[in-house]
PDB file of C-alpha atoms in Angstrom:
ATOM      1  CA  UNK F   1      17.163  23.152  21.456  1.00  0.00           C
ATOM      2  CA  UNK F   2      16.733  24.195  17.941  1.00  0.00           C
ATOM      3  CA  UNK F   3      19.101  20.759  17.080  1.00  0.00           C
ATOM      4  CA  UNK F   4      16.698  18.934  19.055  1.00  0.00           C
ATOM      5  CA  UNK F   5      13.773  19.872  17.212  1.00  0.00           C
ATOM      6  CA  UNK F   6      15.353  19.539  13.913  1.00  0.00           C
ATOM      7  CA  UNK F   7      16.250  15.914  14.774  1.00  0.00           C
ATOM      8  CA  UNK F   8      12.688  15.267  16.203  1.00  0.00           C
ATOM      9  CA  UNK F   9      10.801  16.637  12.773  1.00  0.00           C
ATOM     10  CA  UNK F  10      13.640  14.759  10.600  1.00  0.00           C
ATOM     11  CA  UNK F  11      12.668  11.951  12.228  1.00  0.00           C
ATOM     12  CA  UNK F  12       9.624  12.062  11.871  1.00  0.00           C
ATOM     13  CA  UNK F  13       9.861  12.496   8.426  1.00  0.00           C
ATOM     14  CA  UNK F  14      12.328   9.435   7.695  1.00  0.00           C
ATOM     15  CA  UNK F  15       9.888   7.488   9.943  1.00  0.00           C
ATOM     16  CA  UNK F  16       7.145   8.252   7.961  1.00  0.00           C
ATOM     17  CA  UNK F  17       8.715   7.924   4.441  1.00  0.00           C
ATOM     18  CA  UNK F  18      10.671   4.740   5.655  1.00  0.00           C
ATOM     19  CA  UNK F  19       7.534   2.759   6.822  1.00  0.00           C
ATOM     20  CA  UNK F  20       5.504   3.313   3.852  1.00  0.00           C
ATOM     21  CA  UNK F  21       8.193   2.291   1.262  1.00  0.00           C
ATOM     22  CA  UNK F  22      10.058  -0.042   3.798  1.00  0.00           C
ATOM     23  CA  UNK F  23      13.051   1.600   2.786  1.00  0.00           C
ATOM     24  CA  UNK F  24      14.080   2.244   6.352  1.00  0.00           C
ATOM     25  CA  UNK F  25      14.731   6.306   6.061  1.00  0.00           C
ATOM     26  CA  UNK F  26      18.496   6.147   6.523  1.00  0.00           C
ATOM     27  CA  UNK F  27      18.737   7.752   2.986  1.00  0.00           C
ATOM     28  CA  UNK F  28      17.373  11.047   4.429  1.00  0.00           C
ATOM     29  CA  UNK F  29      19.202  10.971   8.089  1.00  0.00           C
ATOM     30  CA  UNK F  30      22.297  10.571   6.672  1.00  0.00           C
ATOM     31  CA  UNK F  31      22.958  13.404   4.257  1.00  0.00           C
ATOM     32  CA  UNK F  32      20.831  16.060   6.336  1.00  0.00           C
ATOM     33  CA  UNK F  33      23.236  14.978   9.322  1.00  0.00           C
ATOM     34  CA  UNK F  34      26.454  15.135   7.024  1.00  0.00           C
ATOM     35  CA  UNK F  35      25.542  18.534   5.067  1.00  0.00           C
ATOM     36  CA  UNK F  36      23.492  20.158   6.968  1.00  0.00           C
ATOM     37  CA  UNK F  37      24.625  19.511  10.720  1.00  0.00           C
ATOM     38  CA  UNK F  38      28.233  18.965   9.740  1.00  0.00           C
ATOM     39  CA  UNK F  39      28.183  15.707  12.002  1.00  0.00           C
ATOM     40  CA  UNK F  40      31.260  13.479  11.245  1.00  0.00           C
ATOM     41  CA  UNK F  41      30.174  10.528   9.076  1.00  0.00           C
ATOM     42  CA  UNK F  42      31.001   7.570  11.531  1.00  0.00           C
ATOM     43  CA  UNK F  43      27.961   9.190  13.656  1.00  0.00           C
ATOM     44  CA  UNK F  44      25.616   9.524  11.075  1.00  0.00           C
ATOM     45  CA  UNK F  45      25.413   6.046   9.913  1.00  0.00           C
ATOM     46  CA  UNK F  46      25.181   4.978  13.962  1.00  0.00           C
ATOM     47  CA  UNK F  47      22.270   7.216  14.152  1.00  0.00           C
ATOM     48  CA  UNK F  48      20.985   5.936  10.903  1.00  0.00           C
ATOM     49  CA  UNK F  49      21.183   2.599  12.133  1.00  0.00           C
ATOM     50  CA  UNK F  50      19.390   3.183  15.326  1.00  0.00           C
ATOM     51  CA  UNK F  51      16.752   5.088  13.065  1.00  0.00           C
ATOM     52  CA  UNK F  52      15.948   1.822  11.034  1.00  0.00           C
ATOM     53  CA  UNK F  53      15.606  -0.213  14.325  1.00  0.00           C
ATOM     54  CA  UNK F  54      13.083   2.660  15.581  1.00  0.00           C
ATOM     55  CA  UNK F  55      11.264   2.213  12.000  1.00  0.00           C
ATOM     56  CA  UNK F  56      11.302  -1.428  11.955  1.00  0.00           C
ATOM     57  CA  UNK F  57       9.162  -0.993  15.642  1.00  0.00           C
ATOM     58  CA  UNK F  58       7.285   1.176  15.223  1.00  0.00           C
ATOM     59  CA  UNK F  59       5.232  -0.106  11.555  1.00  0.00           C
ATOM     60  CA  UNK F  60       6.119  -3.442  12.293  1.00  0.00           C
ATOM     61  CA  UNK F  61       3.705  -3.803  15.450  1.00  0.00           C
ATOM     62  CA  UNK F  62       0.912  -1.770  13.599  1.00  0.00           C
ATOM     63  CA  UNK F  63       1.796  -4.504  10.026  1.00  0.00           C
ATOM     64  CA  UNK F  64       1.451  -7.710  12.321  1.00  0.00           C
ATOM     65  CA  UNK F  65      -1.566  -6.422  13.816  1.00  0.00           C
ATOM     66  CA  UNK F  66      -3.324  -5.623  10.397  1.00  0.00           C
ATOM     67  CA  UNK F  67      -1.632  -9.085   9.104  1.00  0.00           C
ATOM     68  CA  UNK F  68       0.194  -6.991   6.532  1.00  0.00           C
ATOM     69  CA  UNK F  69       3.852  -8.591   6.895  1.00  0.00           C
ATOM     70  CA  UNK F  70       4.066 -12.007   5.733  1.00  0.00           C
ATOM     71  CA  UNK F  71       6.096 -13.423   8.591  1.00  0.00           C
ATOM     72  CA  UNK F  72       7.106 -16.346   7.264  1.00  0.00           C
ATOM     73  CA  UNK F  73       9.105 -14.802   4.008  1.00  0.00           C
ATOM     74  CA  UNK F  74      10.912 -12.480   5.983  1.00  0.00           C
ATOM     75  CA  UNK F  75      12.732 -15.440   8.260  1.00  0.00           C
ATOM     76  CA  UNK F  76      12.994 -17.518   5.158  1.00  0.00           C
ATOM     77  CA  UNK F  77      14.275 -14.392   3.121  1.00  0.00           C
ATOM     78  CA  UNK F  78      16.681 -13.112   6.103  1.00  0.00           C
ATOM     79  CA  UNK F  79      18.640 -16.306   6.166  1.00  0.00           C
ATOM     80  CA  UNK F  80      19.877 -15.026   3.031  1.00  0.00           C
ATOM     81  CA  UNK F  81      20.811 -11.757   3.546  1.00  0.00           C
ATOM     82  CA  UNK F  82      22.476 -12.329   7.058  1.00  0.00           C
ATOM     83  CA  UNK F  83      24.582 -15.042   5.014  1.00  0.00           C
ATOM     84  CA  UNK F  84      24.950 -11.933   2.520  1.00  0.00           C
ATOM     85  CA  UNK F  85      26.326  -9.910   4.803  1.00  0.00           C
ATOM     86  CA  UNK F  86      28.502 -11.877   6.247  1.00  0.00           C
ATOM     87  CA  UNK F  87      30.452 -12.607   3.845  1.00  0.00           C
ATOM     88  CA  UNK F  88      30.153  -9.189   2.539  1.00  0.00           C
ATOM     89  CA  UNK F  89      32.262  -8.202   5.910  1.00  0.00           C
ATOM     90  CA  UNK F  90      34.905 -11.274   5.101  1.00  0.00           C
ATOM     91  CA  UNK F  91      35.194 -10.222   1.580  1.00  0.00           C
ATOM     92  CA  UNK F  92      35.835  -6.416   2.147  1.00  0.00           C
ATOM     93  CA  UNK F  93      39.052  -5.586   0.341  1.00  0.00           C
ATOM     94  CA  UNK F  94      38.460  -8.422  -2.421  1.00  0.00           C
ATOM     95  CA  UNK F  95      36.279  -7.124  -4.815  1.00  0.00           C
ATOM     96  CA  UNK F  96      36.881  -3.228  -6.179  1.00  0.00           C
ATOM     97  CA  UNK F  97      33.682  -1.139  -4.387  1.00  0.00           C
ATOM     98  CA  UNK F  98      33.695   1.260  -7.554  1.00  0.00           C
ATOM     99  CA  UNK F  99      32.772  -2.158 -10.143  1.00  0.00           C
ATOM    100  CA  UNK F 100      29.933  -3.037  -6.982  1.00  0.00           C
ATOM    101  CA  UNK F 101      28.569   0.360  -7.302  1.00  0.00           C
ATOM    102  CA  UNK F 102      28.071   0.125 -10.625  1.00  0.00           C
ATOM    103  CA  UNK F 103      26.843  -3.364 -10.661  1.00  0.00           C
ATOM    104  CA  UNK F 104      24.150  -2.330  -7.962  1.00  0.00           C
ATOM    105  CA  UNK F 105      23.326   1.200  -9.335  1.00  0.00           C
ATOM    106  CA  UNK F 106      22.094  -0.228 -13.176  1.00  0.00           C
ATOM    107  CA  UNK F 107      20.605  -3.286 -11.150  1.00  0.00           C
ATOM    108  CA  UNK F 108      18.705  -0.322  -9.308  1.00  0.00           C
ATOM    109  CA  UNK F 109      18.027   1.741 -12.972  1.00  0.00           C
ATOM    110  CA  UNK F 110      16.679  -1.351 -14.072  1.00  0.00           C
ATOM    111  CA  UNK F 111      14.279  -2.028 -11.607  1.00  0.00           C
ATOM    112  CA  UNK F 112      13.019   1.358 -11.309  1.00  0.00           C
ATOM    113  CA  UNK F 113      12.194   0.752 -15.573  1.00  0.00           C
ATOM    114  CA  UNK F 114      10.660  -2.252 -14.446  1.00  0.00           C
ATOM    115  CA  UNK F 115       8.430  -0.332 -12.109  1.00  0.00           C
ATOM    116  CA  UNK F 116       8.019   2.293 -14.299  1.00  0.00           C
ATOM    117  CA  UNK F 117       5.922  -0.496 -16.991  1.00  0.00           C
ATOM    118  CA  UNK F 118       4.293  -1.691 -13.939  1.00  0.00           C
ATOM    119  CA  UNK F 119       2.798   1.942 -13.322  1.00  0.00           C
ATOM    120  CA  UNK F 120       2.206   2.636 -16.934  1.00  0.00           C
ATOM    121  CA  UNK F 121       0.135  -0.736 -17.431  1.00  0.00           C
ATOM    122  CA  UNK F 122      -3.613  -0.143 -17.550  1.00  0.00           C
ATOM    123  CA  UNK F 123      -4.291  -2.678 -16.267  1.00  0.00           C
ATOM    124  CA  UNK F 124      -3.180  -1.845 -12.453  1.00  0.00           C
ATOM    125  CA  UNK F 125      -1.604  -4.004  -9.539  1.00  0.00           C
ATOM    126  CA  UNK F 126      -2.125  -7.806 -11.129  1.00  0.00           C
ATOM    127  CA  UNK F 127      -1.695  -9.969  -8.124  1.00  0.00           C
ATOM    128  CA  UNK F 128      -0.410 -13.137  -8.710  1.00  0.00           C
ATOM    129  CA  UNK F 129      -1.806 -15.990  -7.242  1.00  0.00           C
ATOM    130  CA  UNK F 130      -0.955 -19.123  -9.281  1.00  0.00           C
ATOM    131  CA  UNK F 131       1.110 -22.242  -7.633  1.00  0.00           C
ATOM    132  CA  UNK F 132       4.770 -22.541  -6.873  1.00  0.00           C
ATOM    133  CA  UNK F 133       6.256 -26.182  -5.493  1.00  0.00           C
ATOM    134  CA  UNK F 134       8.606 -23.749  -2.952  1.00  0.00           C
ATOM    135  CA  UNK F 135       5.656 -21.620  -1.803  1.00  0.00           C
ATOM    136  CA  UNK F 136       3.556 -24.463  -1.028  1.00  0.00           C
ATOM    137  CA  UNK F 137       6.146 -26.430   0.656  1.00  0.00           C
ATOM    138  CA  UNK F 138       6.861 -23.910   3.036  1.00  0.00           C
ATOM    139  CA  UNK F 139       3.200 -21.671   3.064  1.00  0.00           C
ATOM    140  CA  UNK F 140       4.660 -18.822   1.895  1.00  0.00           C
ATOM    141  CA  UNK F 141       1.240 -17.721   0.375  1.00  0.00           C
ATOM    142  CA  UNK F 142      -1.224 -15.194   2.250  1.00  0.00           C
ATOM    143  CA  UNK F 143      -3.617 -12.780   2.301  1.00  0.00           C
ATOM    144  CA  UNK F 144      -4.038  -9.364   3.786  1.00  0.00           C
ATOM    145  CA  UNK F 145      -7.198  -6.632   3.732  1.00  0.00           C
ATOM    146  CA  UNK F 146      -6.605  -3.847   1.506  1.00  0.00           C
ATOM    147  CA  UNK F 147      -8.270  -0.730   3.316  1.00  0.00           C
ATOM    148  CA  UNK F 148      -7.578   1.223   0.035  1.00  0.00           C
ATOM    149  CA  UNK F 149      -9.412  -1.333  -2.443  1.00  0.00           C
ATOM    150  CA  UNK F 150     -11.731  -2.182   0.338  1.00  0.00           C
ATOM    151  CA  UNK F 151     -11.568  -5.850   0.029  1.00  0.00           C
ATOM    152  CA  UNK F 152      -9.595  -8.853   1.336  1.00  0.00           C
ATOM    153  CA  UNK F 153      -6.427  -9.891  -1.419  1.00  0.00           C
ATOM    154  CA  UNK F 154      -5.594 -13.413  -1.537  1.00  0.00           C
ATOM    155  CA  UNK F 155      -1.672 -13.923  -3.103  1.00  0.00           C
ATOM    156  CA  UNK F 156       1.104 -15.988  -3.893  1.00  0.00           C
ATOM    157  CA  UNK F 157       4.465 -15.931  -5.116  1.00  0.00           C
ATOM    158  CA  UNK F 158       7.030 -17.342  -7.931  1.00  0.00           C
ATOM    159  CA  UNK F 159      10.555 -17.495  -8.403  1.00  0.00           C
ATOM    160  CA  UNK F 160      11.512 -18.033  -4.850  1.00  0.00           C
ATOM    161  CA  UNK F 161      15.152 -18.926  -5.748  1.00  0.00           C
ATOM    162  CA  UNK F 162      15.688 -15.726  -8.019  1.00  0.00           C
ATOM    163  CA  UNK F 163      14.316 -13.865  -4.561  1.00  0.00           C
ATOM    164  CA  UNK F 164      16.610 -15.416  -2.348  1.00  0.00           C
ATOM    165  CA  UNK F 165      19.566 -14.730  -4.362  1.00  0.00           C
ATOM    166  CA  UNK F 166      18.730 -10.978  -5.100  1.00  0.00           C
ATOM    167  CA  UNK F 167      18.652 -11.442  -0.981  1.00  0.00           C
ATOM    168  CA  UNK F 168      21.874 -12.371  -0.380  1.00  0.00           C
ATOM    169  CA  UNK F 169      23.009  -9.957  -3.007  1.00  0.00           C
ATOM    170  CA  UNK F 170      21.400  -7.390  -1.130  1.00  0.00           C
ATOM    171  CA  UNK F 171      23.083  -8.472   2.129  1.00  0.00           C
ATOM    172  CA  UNK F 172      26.620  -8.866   0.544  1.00  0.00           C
ATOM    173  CA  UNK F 173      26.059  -5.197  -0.615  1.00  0.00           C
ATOM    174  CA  UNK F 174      25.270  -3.989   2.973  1.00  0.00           C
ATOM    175  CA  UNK F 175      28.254  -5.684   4.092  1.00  0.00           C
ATOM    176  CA  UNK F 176      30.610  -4.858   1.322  1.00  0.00           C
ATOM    177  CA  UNK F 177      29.550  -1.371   0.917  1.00  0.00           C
ATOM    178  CA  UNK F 178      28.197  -0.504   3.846  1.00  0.00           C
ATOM    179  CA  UNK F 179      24.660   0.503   2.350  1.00  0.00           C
ATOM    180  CA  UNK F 180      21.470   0.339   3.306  1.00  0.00           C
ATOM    181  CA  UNK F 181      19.599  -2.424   1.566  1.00  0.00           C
ATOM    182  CA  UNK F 182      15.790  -1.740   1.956  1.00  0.00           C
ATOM    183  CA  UNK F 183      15.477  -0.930  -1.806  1.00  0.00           C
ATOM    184  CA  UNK F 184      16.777  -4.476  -2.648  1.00  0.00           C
ATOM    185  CA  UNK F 185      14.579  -6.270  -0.175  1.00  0.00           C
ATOM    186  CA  UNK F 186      11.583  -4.969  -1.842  1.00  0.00           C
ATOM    187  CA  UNK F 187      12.515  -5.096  -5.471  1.00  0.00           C
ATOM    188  CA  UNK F 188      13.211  -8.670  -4.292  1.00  0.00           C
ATOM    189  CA  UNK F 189       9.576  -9.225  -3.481  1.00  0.00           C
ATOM    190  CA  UNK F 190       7.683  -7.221  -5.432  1.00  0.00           C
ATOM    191  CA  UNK F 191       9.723  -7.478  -8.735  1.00  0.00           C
ATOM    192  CA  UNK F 192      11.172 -11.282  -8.826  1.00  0.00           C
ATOM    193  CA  UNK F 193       9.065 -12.987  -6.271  1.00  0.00           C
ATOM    194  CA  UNK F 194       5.792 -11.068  -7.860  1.00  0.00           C
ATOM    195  CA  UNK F 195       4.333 -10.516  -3.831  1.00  0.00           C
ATOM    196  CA  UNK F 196       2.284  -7.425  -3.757  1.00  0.00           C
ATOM    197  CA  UNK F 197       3.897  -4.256  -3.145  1.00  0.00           C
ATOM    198  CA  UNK F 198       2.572  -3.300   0.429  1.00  0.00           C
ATOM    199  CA  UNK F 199       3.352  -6.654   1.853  1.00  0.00           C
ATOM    200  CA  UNK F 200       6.524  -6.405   0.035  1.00  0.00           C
ATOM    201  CA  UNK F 201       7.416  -3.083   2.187  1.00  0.00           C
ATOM    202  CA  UNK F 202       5.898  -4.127   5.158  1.00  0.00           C
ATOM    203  CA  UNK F 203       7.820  -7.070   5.229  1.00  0.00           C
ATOM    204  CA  UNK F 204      11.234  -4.882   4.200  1.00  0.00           C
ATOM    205  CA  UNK F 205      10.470  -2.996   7.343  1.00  0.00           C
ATOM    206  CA  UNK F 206      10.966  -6.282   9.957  1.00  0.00           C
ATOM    207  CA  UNK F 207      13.632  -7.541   7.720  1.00  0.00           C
ATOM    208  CA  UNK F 208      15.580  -4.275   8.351  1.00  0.00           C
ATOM    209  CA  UNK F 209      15.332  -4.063  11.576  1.00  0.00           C
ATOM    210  CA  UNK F 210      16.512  -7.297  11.941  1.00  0.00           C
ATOM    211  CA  UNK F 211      19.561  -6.822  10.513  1.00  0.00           C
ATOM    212  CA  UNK F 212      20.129  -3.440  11.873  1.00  0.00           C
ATOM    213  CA  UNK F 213      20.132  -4.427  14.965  1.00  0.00           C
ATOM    214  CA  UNK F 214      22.799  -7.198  14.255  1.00  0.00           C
ATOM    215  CA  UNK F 215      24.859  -3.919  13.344  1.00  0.00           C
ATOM    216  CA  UNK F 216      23.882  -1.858  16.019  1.00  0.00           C
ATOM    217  CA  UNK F 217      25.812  -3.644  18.451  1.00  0.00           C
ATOM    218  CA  UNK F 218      29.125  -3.373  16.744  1.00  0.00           C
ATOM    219  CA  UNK F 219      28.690   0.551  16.203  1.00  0.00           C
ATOM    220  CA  UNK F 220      27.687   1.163  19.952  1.00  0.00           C
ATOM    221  CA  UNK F 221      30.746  -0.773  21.470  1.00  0.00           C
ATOM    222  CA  UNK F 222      33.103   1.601  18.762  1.00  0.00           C
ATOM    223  CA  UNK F 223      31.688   4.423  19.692  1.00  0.00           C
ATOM    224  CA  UNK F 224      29.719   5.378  16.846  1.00  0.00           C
ATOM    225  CA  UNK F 225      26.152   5.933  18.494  1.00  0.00           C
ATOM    226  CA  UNK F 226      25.581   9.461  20.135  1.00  0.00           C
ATOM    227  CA  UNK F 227      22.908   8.969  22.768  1.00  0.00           C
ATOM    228  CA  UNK F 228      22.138  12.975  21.682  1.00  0.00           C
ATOM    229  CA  UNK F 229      21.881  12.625  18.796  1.00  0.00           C
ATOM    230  CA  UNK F 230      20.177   9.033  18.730  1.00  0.00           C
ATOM    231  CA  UNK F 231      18.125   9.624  21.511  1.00  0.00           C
ATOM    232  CA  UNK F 232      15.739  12.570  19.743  1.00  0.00           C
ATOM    233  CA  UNK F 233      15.822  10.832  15.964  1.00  0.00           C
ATOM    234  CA  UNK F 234      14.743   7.597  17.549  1.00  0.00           C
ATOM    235  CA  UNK F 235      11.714   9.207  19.061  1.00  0.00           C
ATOM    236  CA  UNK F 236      10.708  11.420  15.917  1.00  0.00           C
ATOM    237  CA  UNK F 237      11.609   8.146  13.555  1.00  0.00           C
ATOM    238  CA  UNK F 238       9.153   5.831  16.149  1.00  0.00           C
ATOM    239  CA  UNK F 239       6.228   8.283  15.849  1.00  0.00           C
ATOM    240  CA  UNK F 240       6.783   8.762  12.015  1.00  0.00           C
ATOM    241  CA  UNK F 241       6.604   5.151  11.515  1.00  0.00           C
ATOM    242  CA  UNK F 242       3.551   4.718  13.203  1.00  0.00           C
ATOM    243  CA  UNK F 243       2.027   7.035  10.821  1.00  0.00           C
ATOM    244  CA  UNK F 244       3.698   6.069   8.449  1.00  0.00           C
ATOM    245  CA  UNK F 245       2.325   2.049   9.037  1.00  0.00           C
ATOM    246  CA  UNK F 246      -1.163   3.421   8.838  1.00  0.00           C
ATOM    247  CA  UNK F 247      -0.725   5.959   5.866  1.00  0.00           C
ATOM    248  CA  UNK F 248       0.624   3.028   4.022  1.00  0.00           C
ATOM    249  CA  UNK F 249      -2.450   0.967   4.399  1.00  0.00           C
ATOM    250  CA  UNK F 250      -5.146   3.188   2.830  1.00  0.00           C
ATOM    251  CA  UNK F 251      -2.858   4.614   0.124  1.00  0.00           C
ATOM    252  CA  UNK F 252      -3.226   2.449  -3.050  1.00  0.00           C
ATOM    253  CA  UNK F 253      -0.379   0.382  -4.492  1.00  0.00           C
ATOM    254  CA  UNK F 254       0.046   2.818  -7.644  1.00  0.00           C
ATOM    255  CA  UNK F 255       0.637   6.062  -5.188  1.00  0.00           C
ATOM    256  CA  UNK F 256       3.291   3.986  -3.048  1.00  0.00           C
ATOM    257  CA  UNK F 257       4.823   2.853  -6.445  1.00  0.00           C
ATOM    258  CA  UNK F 258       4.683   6.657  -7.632  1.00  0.00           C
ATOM    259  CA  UNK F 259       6.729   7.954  -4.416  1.00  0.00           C
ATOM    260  CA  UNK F 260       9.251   4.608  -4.467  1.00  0.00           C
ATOM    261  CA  UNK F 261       9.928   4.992  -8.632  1.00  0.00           C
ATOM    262  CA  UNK F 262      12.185   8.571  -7.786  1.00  0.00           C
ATOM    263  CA  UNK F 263      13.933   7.323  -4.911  1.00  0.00           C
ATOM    264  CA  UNK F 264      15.327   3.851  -6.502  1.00  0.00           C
ATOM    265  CA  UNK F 265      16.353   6.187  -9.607  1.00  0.00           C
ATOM    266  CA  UNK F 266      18.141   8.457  -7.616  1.00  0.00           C
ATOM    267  CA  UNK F 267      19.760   5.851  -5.123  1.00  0.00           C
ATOM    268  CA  UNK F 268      20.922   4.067  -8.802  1.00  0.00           C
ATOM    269  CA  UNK F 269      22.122   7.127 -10.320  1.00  0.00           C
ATOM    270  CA  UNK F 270      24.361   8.141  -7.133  1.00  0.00           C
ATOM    271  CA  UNK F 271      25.311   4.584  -7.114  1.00  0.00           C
ATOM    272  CA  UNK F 272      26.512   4.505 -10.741  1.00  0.00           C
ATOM    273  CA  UNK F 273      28.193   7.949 -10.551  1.00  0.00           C
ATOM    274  CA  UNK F 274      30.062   6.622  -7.324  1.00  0.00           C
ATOM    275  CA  UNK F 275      31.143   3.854  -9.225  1.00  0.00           C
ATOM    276  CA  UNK F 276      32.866   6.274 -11.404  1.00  0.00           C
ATOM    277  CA  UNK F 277      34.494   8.416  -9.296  1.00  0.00           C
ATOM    278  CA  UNK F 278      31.702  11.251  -9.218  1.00  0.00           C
ATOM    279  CA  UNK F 279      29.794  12.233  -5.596  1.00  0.00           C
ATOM    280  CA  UNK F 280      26.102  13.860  -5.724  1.00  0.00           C
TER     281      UNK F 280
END
């Protein structure tokens, strides 16, 4: 019982944390299963996986209803990162997983500086909403109601190619690595493609779940999904993200950048020490 209830309130709290950032909360599940439960890694990352899925439902629904997620970039942004990750599956055992880590763990230190000079600039959240040939051509542009700022933002986007790549790099991580890739979805968006950051991480949040459930199917017929412990994170990670879907929406931009700024430091840091033989 007292498992159960853990699982439920961790769940909760990944829900929550993953549907505001779009992040997906796998980076909490994981270790508190590991270290603190002592649950064999195979079953972790199944019930991590499952977790993302329960994220991506539960914020997505509330985003699409508010017109938050921008549809229409996450199925032209997913072609690239299923293409990613398939041939980050093919290529396993090619490339040397410690050079990856480091490549992707200073990619992630970089962004996070990046972020940092967009918190530090005084002149807050510039949205851009000048003309690019790719955005027009496929209305990629949109608009969403800020409940924070209390107004209706009108936005576009640039450098749709640079995007698509840091997509498929982000895909061919996942598959290479096995990692979760929210981070690079919405440094993607927000820091190369200049979209605003809570479309950015509402639109993480479908993307995710998109591709985890493409996953989930191989780790259920291996055996690496626990309906006990699934079951109970699932529920705890669906309620969390519906909080979490409507926290998101009247926090403003430069709190959600405050709480995402730590976690992309410390997911680069781990990365870069893993990439050098040291585990935190």
């Amino acid at each position: 019982m007292n498992s159960m209830l853990l699982l439920l309130v961790m769940g909760v709290a990944a829900g929550v944390l993953g549907a505001i950032l779009g992040i997906g909360g796998g980076m909490i599940i994981t270790p508190v299963l590991t270290i603190m439960m002592g649950l064999d890694i195979k079953y972790a990352i199944g019930a991590s996986i499952i977790s993302v899925i329960a994220t991506s439902s539960g914020s997505t629904i509330a985003y699409l209803k508010d017109d938050m997620l921008n549809l229409r970039v996450a199925m032209f942004l997913e072609i690239a990162t299923t293409v990613g990750a398939i041939m980050g599956a093919l290529l396993v055992g090619v490339f040397s997983p410690n050079f990856l880590y480091v490549l992707f763990g200073f990619f992630l230190l970089y962004s996070s500086y990046n972020m940092i000079r967009k918190l530090m600039d005084k002149k807050g959240e510039k949205v851009y909403t000048g003309h690019d040939p790719i955005v027009d051509k496929f209305k990629l542009s949109s608009t969403y109601y800020d409940k924070a700022e209390q107004k209706q933002i009108d936005y576009s986007m640039k450098n749709i190619p640079g995007g698509f790549i840091m997509m498929w790099a982000a895909g061919l991580a996942s598959g290479l690595l096995g990692i979760g890739s929210g981070a690079f979805k919405v440094i993607a968006m927000d820091t190369i493609m200049k979209m605003p950051l809570k479309p950015s991480s509402a639109t993480s949040n479908l993307m995710m779940g998109v591709t985890a459930a493409a996953s989930a199917t191989v780790y259920f017929f291996n055996g690496s999904i626990r309906p006990d412990i699934a079951a109970p994170l699932a529920i705890g990670v669906l309620v969390g993200a519906t909080i979490g879907a409507r926290l998101m929406q009247v926090m403003k931009p430069r709190i959600i950048r405050m709480i995402f700024i730590p976690i992309i430091l410390y997911m680069g840091v781990q990365m870069a020490l893993k990439g050098f033989g040291v585990n935190i």
